[in-house]
Short mmCIF file of N, CA and C and ligand atoms in Angstrom, two decimals:
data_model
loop_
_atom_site.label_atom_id
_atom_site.label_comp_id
_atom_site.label_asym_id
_atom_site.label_seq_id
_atom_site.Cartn_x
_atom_site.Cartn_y
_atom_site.Cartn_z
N UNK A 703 0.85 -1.21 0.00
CA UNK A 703 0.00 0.00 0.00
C UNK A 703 0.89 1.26 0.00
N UNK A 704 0.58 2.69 -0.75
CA UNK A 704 1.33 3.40 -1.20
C UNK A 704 0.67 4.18 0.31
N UNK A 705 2.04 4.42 1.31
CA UNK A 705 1.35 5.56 2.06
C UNK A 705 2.77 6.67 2.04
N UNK A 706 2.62 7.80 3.29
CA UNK A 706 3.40 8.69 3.31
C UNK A 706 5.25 7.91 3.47
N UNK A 707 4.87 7.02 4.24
CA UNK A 707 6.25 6.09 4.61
C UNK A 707 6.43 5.59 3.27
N UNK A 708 5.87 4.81 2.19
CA UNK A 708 6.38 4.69 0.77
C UNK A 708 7.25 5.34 0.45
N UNK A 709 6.40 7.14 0.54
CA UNK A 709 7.21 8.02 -0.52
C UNK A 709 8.55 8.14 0.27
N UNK A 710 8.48 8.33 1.43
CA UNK A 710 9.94 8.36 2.18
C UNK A 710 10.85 7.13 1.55
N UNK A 711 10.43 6.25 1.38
CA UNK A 711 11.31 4.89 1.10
C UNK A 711 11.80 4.97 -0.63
N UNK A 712 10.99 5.62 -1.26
CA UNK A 712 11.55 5.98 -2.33
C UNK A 712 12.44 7.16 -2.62
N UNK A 713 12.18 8.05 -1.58
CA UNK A 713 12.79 9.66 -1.68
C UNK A 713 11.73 10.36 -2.37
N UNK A 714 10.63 10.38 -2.62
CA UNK A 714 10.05 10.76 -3.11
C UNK A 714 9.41 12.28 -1.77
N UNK A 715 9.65 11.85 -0.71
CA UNK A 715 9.35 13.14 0.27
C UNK A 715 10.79 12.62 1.14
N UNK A 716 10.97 13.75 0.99
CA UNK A 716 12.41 13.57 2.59
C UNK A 716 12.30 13.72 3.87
N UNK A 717 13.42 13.12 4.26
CA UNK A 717 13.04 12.55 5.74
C UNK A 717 14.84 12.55 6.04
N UNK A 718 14.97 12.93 7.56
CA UNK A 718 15.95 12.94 7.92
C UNK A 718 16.42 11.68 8.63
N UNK A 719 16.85 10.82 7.54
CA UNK A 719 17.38 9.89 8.03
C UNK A 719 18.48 9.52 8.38
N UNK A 720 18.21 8.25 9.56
CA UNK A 720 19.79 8.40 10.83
C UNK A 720 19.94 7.00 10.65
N UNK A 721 19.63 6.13 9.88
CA UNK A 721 20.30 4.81 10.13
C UNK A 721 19.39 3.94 8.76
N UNK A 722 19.65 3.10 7.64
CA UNK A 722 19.60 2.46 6.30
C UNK A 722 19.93 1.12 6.49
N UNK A 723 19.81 0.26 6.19
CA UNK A 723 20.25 -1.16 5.76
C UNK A 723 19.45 -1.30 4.41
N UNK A 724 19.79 -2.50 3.83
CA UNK A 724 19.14 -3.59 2.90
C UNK A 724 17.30 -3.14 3.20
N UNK A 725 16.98 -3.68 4.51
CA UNK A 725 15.54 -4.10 4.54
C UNK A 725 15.18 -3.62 5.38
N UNK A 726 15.62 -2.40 6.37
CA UNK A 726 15.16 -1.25 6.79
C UNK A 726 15.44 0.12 6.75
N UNK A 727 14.67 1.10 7.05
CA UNK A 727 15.30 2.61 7.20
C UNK A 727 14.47 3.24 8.67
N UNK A 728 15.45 4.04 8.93
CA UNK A 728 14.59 5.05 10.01
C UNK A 728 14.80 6.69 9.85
N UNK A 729 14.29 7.04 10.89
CA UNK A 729 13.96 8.23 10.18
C UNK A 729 13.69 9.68 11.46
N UNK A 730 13.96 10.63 11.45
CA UNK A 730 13.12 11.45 12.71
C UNK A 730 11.96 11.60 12.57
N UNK A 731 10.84 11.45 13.70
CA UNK A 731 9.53 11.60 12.99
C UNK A 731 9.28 13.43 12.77
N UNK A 732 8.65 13.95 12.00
CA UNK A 732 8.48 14.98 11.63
C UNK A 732 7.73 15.96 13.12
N UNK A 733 6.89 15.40 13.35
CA UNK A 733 6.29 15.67 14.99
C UNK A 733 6.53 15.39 16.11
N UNK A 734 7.79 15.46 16.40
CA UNK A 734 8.77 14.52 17.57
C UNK A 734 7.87 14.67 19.05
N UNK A 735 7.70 13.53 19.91
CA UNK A 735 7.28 14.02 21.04
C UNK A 735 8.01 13.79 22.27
N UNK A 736 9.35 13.67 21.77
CA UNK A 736 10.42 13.39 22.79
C UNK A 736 11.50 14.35 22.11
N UNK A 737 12.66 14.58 22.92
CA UNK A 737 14.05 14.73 22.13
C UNK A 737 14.44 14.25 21.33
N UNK A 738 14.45 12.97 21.30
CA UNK A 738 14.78 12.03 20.21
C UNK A 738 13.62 10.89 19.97
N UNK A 739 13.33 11.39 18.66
CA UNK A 739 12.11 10.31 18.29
C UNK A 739 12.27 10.15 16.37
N UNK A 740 12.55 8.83 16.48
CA UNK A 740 12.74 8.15 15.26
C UNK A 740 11.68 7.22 15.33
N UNK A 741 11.54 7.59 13.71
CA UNK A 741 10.46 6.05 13.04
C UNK A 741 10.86 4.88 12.27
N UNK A 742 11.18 3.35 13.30
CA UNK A 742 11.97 2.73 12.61
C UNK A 742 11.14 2.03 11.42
N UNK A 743 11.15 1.84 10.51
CA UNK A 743 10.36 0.78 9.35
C UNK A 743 11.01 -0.02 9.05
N UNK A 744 10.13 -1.27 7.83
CA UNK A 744 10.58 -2.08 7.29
C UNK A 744 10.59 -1.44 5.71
N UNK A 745 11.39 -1.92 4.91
CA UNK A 745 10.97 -1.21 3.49
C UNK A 745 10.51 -1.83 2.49
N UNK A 746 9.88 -3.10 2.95
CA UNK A 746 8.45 -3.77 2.27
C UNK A 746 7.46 -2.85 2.92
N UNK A 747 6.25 -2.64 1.71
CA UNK A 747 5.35 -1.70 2.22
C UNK A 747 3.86 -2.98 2.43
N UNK A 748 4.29 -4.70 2.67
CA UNK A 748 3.18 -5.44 2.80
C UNK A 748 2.52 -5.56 4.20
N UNK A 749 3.57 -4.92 5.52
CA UNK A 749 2.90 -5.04 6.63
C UNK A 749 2.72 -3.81 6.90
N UNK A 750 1.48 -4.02 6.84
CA UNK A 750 0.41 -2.34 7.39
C UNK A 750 0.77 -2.33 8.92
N UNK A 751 0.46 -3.51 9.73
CA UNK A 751 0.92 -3.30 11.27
C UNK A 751 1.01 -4.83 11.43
N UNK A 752 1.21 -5.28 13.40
CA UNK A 752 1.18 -6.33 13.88
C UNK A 752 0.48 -6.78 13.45
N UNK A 753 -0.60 -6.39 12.92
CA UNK A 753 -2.17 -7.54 12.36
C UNK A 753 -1.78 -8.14 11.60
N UNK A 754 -1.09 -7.72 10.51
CA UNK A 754 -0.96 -8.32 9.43
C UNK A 754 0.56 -9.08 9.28
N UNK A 755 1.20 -9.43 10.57
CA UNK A 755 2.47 -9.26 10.22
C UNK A 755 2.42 -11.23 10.49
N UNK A 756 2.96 -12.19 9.29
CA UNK A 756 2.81 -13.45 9.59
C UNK A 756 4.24 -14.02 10.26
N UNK A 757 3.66 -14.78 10.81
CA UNK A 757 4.58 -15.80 11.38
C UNK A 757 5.71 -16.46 10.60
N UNK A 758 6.89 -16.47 10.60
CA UNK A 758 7.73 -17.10 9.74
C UNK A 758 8.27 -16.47 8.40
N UNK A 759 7.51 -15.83 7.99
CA UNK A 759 7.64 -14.84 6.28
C UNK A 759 8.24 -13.75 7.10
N UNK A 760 7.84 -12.94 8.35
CA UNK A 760 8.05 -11.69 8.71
C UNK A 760 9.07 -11.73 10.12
N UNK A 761 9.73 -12.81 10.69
CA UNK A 761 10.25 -13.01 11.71
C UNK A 761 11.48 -11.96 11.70
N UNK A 762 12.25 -12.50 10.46
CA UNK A 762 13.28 -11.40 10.61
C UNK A 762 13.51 -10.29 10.53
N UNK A 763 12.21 -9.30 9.85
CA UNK A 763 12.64 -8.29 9.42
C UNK A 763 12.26 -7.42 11.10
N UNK A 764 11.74 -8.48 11.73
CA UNK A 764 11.41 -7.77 13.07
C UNK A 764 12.47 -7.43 14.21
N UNK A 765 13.58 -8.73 13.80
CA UNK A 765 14.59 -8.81 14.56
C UNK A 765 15.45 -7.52 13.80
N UNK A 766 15.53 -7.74 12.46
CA UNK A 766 16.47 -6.39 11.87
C UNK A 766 15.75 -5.19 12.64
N UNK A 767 14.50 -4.82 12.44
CA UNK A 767 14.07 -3.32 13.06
C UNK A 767 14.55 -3.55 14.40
N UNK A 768 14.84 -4.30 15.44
CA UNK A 768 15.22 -4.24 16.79
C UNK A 768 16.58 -3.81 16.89
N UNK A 769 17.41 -4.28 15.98
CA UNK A 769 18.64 -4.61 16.01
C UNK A 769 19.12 -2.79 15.68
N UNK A 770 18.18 -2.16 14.52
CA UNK A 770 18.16 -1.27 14.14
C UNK A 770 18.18 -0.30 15.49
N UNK A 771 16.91 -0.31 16.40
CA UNK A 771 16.49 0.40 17.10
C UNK A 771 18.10 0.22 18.40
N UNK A 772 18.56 -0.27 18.68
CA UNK A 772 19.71 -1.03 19.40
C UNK A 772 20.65 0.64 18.61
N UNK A 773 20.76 -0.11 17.85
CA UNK A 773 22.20 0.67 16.95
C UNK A 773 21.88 2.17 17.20
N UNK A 774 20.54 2.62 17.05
CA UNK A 774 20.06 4.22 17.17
C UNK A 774 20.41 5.15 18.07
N UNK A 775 19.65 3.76 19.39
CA UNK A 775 19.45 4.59 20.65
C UNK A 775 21.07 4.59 20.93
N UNK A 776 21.96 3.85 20.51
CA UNK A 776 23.56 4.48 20.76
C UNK A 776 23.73 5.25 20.46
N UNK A 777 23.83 5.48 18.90
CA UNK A 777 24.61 6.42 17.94
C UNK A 777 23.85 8.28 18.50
N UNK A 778 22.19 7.61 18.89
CA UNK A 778 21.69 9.31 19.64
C UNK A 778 22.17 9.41 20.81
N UNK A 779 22.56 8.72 21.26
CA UNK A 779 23.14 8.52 23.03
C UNK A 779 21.97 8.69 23.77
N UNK A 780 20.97 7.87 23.53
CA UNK A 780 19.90 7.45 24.97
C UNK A 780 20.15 6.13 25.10
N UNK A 781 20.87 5.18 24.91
CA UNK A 781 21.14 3.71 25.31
C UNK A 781 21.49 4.08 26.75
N UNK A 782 22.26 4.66 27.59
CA UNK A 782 22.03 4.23 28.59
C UNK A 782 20.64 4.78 29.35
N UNK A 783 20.34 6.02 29.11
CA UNK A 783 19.61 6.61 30.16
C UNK A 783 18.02 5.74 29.90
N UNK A 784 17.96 4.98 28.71
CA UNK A 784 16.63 4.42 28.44
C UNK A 784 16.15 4.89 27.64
N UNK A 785 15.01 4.65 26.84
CA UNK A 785 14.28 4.69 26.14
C UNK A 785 13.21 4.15 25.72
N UNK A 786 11.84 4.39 25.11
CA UNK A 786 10.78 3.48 24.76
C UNK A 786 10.34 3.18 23.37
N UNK A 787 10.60 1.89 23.06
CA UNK A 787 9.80 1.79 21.72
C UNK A 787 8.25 1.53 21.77
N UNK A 788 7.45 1.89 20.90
CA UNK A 788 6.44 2.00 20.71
C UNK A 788 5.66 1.42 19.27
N UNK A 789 5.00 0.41 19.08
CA UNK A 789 3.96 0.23 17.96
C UNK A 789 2.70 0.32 18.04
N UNK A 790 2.20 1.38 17.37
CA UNK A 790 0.81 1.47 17.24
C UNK A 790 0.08 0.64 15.97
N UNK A 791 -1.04 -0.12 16.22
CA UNK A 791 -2.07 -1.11 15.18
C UNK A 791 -3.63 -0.71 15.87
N UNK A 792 -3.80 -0.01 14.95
CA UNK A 792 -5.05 0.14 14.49
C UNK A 792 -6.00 1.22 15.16
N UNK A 793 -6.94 1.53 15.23
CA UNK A 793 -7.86 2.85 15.67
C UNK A 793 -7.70 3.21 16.98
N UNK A 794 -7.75 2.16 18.07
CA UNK A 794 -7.81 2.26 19.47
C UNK A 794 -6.36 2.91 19.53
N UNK A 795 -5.35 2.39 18.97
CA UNK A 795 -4.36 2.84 19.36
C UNK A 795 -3.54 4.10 18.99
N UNK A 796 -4.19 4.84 17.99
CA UNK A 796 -4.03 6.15 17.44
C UNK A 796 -3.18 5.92 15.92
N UNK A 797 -3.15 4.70 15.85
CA UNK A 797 -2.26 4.72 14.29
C UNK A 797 -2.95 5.19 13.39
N UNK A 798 -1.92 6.26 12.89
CA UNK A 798 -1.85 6.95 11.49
C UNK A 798 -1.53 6.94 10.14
N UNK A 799 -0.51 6.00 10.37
CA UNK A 799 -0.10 5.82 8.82
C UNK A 799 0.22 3.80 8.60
N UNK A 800 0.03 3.83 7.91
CA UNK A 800 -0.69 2.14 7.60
C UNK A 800 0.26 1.26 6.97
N UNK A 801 1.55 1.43 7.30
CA UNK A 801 3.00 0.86 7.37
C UNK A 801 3.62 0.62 8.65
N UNK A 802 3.93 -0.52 9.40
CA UNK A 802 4.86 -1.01 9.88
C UNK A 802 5.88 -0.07 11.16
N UNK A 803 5.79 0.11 11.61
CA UNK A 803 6.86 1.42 12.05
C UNK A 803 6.78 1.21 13.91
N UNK A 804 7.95 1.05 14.37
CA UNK A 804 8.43 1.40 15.99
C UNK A 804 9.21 2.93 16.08
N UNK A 805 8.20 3.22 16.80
CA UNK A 805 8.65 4.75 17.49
C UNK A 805 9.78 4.43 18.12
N UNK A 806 10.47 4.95 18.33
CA UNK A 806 11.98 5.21 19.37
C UNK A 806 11.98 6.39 20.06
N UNK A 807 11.63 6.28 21.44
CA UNK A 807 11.51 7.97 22.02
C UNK A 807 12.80 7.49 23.24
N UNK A 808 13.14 8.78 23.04
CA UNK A 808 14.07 9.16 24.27
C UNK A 808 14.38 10.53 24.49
N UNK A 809 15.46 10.73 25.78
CA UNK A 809 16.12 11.86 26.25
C UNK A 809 14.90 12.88 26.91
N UNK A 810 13.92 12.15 27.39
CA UNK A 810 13.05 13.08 28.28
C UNK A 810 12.31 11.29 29.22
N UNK A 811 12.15 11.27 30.58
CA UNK A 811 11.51 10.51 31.66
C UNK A 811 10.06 10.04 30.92
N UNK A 812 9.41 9.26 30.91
CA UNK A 812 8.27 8.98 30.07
C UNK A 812 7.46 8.35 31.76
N UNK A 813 6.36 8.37 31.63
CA UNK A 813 5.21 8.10 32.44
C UNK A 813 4.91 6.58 32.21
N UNK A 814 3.84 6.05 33.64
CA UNK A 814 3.40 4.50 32.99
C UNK A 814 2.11 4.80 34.00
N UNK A 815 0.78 4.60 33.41
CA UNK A 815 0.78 4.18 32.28
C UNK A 815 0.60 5.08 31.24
N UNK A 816 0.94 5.19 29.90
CA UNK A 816 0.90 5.71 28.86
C UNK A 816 -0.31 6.58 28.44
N UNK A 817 -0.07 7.95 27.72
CA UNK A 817 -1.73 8.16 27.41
C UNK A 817 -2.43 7.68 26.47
P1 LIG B 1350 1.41 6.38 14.15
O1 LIG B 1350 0.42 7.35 14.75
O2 LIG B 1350 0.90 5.80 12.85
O3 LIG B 1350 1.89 5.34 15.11
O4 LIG B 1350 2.70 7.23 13.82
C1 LIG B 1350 2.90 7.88 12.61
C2 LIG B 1350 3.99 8.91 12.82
O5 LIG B 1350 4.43 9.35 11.55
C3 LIG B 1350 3.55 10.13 13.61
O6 LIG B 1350 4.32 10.26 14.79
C4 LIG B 1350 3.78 11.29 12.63
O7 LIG B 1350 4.28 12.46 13.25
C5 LIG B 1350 4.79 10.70 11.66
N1 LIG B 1350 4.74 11.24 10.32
C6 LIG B 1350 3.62 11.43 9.56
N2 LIG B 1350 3.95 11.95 8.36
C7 LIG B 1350 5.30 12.09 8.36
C8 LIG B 1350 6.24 12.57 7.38
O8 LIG B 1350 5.90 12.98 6.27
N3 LIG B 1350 7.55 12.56 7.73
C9 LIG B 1350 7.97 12.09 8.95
N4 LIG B 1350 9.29 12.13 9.20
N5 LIG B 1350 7.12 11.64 9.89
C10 LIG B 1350 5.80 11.64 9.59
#
């Protein structure tokens, strides 16, 4: 599905991106709600979210986005002080754009439970 994260994956809209492989990219989100807040993706545009994400076909690209999110929170320097990843799927949960994507927030104390 062609959404705003597509055109980013093509360059077709820019995005300040902080970290590339093969089969992911990330990105700052444009509306940051932390100091540091990146949107990690996959750059197959077939998983809209967890709903759709299958067992076995999609295992790794989950471990790459982790591995990704790992490498980030260094290179921004919130690995030690912490940080939260975040996936939103579907209405209840406020998702907006209909691609795949872990928030990475850091460099500000975060609350529990969440709003
Ligand atoms: P969701 O609500 O779907 O979990 O998160 C979507 C995120 O994408 C939001 O935090 C929003 O600010 C971000 N976003 C939407 N459009 C763009 C864009 O064109 N560029 C970037 N960098 N982020 C975007």
């Amino acid at each position: 599905m062609e959404t705003v994260f597509s055109k980013i994956i093509s360059k077709e809209i820019p995005a300040k991106i902080v970290f590339e492989s093969e089969n992911v990219l990330a990105f700052h989100d444009i509306n940051p709600q932390a100091p540091v807040h990146v949107l990690i993706i996959p750059k197959t545009t077939e998983i809209n979210s967890v709903r759709n994400f299958i067992a076995g076909a999609h295992d790794k690209i989950i471990g790459e986005m982790l591995s990704a999110a790992k490498t980030i929170a260094k290179d921004l320097n919130i690995f030690d002080s912490g940080f939260r990843l975040v996936i939103n799927n579907g209405a209840d949960s406020g998702q907006e754009v209909p691609h795949l994507h872990i928030h990475l927030l850091g460099g500000r104390k975060f609350t529990w439970p969440p709003g």
